[in-house]
Coordinates of C-alpha atoms and ligand atoms in Angstrom, one line a residue:
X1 CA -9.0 9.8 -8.4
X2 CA -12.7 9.6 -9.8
X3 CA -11.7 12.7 -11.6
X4 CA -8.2 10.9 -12.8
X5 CA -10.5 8.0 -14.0
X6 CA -12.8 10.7 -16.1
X7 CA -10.3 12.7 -17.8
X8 CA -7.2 11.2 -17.2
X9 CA -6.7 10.7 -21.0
X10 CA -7.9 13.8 -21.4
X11 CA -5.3 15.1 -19.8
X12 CA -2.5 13.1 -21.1
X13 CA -3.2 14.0 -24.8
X14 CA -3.4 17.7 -23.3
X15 CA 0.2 17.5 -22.0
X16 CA 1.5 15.8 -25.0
X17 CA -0.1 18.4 -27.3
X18 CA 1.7 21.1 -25.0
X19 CA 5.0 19.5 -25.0
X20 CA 4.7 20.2 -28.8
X21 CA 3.1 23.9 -28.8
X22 CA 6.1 24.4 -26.3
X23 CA 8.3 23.4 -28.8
X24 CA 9.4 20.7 -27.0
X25 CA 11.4 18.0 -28.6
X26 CA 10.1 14.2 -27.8
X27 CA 12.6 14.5 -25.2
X28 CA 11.6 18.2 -23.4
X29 CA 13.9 20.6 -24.2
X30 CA 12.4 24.0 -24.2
X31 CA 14.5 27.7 -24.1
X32 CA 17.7 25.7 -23.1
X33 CA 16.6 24.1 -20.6
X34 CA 15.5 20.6 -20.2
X35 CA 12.2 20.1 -19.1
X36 CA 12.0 16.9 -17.1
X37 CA 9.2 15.0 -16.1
X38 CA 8.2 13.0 -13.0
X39 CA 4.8 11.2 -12.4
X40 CA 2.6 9.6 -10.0
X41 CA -0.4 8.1 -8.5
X42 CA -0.1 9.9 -5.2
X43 CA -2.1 12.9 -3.2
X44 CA 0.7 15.9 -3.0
X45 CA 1.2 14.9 0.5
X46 CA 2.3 11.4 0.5
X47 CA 5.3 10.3 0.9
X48 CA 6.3 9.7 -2.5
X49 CA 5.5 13.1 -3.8
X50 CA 7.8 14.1 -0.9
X51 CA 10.6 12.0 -2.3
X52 CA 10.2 13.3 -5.5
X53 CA 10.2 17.1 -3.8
X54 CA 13.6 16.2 -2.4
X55 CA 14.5 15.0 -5.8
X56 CA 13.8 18.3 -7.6
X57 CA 15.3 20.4 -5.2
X58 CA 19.0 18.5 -5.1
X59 CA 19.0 18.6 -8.9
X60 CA 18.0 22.3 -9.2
X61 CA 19.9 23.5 -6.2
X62 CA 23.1 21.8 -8.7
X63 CA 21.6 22.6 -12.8
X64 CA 19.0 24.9 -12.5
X65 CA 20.2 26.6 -15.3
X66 CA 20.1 23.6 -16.9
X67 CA 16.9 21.4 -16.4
X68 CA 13.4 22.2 -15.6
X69 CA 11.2 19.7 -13.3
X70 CA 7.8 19.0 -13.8
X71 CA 6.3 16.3 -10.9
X72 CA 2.6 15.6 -11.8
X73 CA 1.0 13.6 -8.7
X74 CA -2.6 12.1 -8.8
X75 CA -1.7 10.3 -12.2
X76 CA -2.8 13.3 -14.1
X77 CA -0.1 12.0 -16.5
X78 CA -2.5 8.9 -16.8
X79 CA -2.5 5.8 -15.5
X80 CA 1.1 3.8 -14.5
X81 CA 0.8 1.2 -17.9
X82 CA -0.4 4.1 -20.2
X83 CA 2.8 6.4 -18.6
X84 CA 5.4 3.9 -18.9
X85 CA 5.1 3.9 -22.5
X86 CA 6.1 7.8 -22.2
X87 CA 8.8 6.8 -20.3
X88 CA 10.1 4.3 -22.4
X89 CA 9.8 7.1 -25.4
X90 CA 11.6 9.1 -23.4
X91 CA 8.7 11.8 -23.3
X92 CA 8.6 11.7 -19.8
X93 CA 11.5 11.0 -17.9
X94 CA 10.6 9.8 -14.3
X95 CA 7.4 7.6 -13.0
X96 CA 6.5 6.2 -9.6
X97 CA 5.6 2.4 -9.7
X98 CA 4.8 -0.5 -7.6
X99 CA 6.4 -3.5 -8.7
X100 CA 3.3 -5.1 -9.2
X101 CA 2.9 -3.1 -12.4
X102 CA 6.2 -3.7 -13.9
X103 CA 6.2 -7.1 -13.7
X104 CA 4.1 -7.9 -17.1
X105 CA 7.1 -5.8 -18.7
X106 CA 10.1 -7.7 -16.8
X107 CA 9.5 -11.1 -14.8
X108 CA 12.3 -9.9 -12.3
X109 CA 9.5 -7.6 -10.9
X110 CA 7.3 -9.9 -9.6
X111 CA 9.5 -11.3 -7.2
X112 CA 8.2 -8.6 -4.6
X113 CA 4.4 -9.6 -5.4
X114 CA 5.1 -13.4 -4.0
X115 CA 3.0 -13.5 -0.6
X116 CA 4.7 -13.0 2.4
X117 CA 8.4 -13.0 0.8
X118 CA 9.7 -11.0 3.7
X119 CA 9.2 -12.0 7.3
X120 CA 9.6 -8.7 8.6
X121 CA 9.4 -4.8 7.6
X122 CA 12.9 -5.0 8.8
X123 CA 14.0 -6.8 6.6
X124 CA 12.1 -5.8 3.4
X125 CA 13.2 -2.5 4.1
X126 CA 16.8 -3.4 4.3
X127 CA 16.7 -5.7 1.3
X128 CA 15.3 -2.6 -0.9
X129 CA 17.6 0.1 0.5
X130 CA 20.8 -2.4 -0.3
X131 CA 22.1 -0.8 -4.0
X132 CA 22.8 -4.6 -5.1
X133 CA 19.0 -5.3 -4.9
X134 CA 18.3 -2.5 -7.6
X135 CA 21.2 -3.3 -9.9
X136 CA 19.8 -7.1 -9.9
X137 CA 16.6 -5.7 -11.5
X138 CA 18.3 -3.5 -13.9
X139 CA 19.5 -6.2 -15.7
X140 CA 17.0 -6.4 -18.5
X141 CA 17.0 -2.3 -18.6
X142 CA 17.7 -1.8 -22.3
X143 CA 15.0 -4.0 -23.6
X144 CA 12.5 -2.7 -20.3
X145 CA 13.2 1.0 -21.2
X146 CA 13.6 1.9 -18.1
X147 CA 16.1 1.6 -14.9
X148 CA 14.6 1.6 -11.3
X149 CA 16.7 4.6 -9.6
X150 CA 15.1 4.5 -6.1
X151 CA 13.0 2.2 -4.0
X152 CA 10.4 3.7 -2.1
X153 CA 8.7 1.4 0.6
X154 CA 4.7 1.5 0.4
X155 CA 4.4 -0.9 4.0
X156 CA 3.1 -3.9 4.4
X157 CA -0.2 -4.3 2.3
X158 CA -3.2 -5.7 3.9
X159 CA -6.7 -6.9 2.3
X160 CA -9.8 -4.4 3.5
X161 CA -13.3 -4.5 3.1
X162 CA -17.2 -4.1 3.6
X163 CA -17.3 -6.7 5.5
X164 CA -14.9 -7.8 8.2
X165 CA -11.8 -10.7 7.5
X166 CA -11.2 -12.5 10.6
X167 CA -9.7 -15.3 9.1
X168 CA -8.8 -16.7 5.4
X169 CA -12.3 -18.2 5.5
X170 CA -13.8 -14.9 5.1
X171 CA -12.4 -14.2 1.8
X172 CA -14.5 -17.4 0.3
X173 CA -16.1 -16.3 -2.5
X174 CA -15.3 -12.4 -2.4
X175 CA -14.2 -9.7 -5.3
X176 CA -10.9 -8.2 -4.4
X177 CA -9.0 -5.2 -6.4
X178 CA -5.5 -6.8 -6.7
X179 CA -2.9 -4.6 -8.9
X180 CA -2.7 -5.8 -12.4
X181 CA 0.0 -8.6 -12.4
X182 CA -0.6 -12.3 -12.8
X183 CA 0.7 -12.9 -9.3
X184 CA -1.6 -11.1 -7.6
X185 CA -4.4 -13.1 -9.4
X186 CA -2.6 -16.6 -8.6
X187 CA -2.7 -15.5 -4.8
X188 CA -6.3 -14.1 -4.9
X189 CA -7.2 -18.1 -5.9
X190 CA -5.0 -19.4 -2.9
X191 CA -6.4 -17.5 -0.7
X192 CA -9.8 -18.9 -1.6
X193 CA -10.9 -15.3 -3.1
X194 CA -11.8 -13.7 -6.9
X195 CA -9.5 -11.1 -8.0
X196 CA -10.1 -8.3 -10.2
X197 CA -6.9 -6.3 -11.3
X198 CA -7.8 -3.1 -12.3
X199 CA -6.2 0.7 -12.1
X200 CA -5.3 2.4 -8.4
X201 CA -7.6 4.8 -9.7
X202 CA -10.3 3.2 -10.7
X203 CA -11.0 1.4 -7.2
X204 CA -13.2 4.1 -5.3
X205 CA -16.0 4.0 -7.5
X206 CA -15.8 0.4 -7.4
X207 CA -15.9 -0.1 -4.0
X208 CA -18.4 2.2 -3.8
X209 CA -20.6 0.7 -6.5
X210 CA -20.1 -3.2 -5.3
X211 CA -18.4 -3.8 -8.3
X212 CA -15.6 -5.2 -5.8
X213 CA -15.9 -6.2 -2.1
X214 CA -12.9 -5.2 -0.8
X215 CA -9.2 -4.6 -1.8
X216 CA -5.8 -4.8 -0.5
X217 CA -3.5 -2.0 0.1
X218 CA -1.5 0.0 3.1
X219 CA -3.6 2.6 5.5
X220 CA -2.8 5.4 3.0
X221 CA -5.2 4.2 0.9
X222 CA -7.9 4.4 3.4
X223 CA -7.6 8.0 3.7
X224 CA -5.6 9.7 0.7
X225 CA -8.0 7.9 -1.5
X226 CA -10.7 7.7 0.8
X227 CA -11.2 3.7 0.3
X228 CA -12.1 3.8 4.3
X229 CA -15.7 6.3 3.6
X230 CA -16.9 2.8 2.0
X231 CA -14.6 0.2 3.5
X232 CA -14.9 0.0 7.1
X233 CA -12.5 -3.1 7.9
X234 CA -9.1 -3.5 7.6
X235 CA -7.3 -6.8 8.3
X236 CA -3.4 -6.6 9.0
X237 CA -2.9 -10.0 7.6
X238 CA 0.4 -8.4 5.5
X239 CA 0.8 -10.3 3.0
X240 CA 3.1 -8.5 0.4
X241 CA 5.5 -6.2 0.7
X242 CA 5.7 -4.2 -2.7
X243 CA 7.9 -1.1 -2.8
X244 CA 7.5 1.7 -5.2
X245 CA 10.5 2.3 -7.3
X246 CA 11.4 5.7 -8.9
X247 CA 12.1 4.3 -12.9
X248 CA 14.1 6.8 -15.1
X249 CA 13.9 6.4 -18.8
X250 CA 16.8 4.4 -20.5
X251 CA 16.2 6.9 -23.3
X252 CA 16.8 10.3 -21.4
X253 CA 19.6 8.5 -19.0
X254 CA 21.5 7.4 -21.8
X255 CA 21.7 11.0 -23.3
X256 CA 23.0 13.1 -20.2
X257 CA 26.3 13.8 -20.0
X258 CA 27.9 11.7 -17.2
X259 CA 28.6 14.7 -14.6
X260 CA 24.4 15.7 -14.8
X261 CA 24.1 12.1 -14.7
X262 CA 25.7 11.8 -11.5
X263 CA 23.3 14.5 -10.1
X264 CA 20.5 12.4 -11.4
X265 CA 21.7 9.5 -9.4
X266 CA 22.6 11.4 -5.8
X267 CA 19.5 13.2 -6.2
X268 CA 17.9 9.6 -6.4
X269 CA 19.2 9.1 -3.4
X270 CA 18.1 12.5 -1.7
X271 CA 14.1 11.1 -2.6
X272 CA 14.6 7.6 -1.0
X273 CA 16.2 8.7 2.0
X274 CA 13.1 11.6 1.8
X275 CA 10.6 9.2 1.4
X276 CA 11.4 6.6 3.8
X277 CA 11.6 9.6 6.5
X278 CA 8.1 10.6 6.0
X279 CA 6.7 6.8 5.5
X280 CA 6.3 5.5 9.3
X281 CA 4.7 8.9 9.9
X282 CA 2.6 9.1 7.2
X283 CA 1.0 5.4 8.2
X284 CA 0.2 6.5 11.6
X285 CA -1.5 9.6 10.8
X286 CA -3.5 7.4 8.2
X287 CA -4.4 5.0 11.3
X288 CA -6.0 7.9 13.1
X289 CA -7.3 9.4 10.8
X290 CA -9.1 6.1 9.3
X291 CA -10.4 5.4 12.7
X292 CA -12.2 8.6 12.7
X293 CA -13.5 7.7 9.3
X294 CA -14.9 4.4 11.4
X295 CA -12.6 2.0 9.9
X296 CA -11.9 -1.1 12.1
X297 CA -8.2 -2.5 12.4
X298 CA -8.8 -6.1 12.6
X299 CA -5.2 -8.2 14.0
X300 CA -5.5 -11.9 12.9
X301 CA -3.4 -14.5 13.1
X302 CA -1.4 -14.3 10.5
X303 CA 0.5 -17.8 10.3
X304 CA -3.1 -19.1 8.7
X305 CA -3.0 -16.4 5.9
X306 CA 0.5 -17.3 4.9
X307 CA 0.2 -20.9 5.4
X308 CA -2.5 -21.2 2.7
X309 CA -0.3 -19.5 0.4
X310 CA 2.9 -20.6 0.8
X311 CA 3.4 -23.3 -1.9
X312 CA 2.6 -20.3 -4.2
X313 CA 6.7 -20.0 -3.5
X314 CA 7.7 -22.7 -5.4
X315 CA 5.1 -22.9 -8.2
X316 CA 6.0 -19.2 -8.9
X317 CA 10.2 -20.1 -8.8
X318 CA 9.4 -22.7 -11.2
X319 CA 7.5 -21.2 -14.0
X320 CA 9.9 -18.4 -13.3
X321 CA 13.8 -19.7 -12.4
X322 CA 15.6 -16.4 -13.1
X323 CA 13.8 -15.3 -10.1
X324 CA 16.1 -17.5 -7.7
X325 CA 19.1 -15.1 -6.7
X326 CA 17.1 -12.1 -6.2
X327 CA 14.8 -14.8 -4.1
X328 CA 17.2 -16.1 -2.1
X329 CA 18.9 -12.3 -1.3
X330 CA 15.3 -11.8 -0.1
X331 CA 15.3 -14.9 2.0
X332 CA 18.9 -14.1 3.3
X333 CA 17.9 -10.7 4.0
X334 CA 15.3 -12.4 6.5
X335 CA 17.7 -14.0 8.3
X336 CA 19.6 -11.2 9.2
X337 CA 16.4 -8.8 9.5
Ligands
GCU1 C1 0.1 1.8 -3.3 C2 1.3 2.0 -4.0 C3 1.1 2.5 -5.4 C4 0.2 1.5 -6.1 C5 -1.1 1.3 -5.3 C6 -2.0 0.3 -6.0 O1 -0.6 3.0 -3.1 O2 2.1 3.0 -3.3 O3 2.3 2.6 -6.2 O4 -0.1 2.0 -7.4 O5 -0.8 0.9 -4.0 O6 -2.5 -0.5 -5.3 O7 -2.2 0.4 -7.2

């Protein structure tokens, strides 16, 4: 990710000058086939890169004479702002998101970075598995440039850092890493702490270089970005839920013809079923494997954490009304989880 950080530019002008020595049009075609494009953040073995495996192989196994896929993991397309301007262009056609990044593009996004929205994992999973949820954030599609296709769950996140977080106390006065997102900062300030949004691959080196004191993430982080060699606690305090969506560009959506499209959609469905398979899994191996790295899971009580920032709820539905239904599917989706 260091390397990301480096060159990632680098390597995004490099792919956009070889989408035009290929003789690629703006929207990938190559030797009659459409090449198609699918990025993330990811190490090649998390569970989003498996979606996206299981993606690729249900379109292919249907149009491989017809469309190429490309999945780039590690960001090497660049970082998730810079990309989903490609996407919106239409120059590449897929991207891997947390909400949290979206959200300065569409309001409706940020409804998932409100602290402690779900009560359970139960729930949160079933509220972003049910297809109405993703068709209420389509909505504003055609002036967002893209259409979320898939939800991914990413866990629970939880704050880590040098120094241990028993209870909101121990935030005082700390830097934390939030995801860029003007929520994020508002619940930094709650919670008592300073938050600096900045890239998911930018936050090694500033961990490592005290630029930050801590972050806030799930246990993948810990190991497939190897926050926990210079982060040694980790406080399941849980207070967001933020999935990753799969977003498609409007652009290339609008232009298949509706029986590829329909591949598209199932094969959407193929990753999120993929994903979610390999998620619980993935998070225990992290565990272990962050425990061997000397990383301390630290329990707390976590009725303090969300009781100093619950009346973010109802400052954030006010500056923001046209969040209320999806808020209130979320709320009802507690009840029944
Ligand atoms: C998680 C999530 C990513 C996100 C990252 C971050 O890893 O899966 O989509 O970018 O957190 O904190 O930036």
């Amino acid at each position: 990710m260091r390397f990301n950080k480096l060159i990632g530019t680098a390597i995004a002008a490099a792919v956009a000058s070889a989408i035009a020595l290929t003789g690629c049009g703006g929207d990938g075609s190559s030797g009659g086939k459409q090449l198609v494009r699918m990025s993330h953040t990811q190490i090649e073995t998390h569970p989003d890169h498996i979606g996206l495996e299981a993606f690729k192989k249900y379109v292919e196994s249907k149009l491989a004479d017809k469309y190429e896929i490309t999945i780039y993991p590690n960001g090497t397309l660049g970082a998730n702002e810079k990309v989903l301007e490609l996407i919106k262009q239409g120059s590449v056609q897929y991207l891997v998101v947390s909400t949290a990044n979206i959200e300065s593009f569409d309001k409706l996004y940020s409804l998932f970075s409100i602290p402690y929205l779900f009560t359970s994992e139960t729930a949160y999973e079933k509220f972003i598995t049910d297809p109405k949820t993703l068709e209420a954030l389509s909505v504003n599609s055609n002036a967002d440039g893209f259409v979320p296709v898939a939800a991914f769950t990413a866990g629970t996140r939880n704050f880590y850092a040098k120094t241990p977080i028993r209870s909101v106390a121990d935030i005082a006065g700390k830097k934390f890493r939030v995801q860029a997102g003007p929520t994020n900062v508002a619940m930094m300030e709650a919670f008592g702490g300073a938050a600096t949004p900045m890239s998911f691959g930018e936050v090694y080196s500033a961990l490592q270089q005290s630029v930050i004191d801590g972050a806030e993430n799930n246990e993948l982080a810990l190991t497939d970005q190897k926050h926990g060699e210079v982060t040694k606690y980790f406080t399941y305090d849980m207070h967001q839920m933020c999935p990753d969506l799969l977003v498609a560009s409007k652009a290339f959506l609008d232009k298949l013809p509706a029986e590829d499209k329909q591949v598209f959609t199932d094969a959407a469905k193929e990753a999120q079923k993929a994903e979610f398979a390999a998620w619980h899994q993935a998070v225990d191996t992290a565990k272990k494997t962050a425990e061997g790295m000397g990383v301390e899971f630290i329990t707390v009580d976590v009725n303090e954490f969300r009781n100093k920032v619950l009346p973010l709820h109802q400052q954030l539905l006010n500056a923001t009304p046209e969040l209320k239904p999806l808020y209130d599917a979320a709320t009802a989706a507690n009840q029944a989880g």
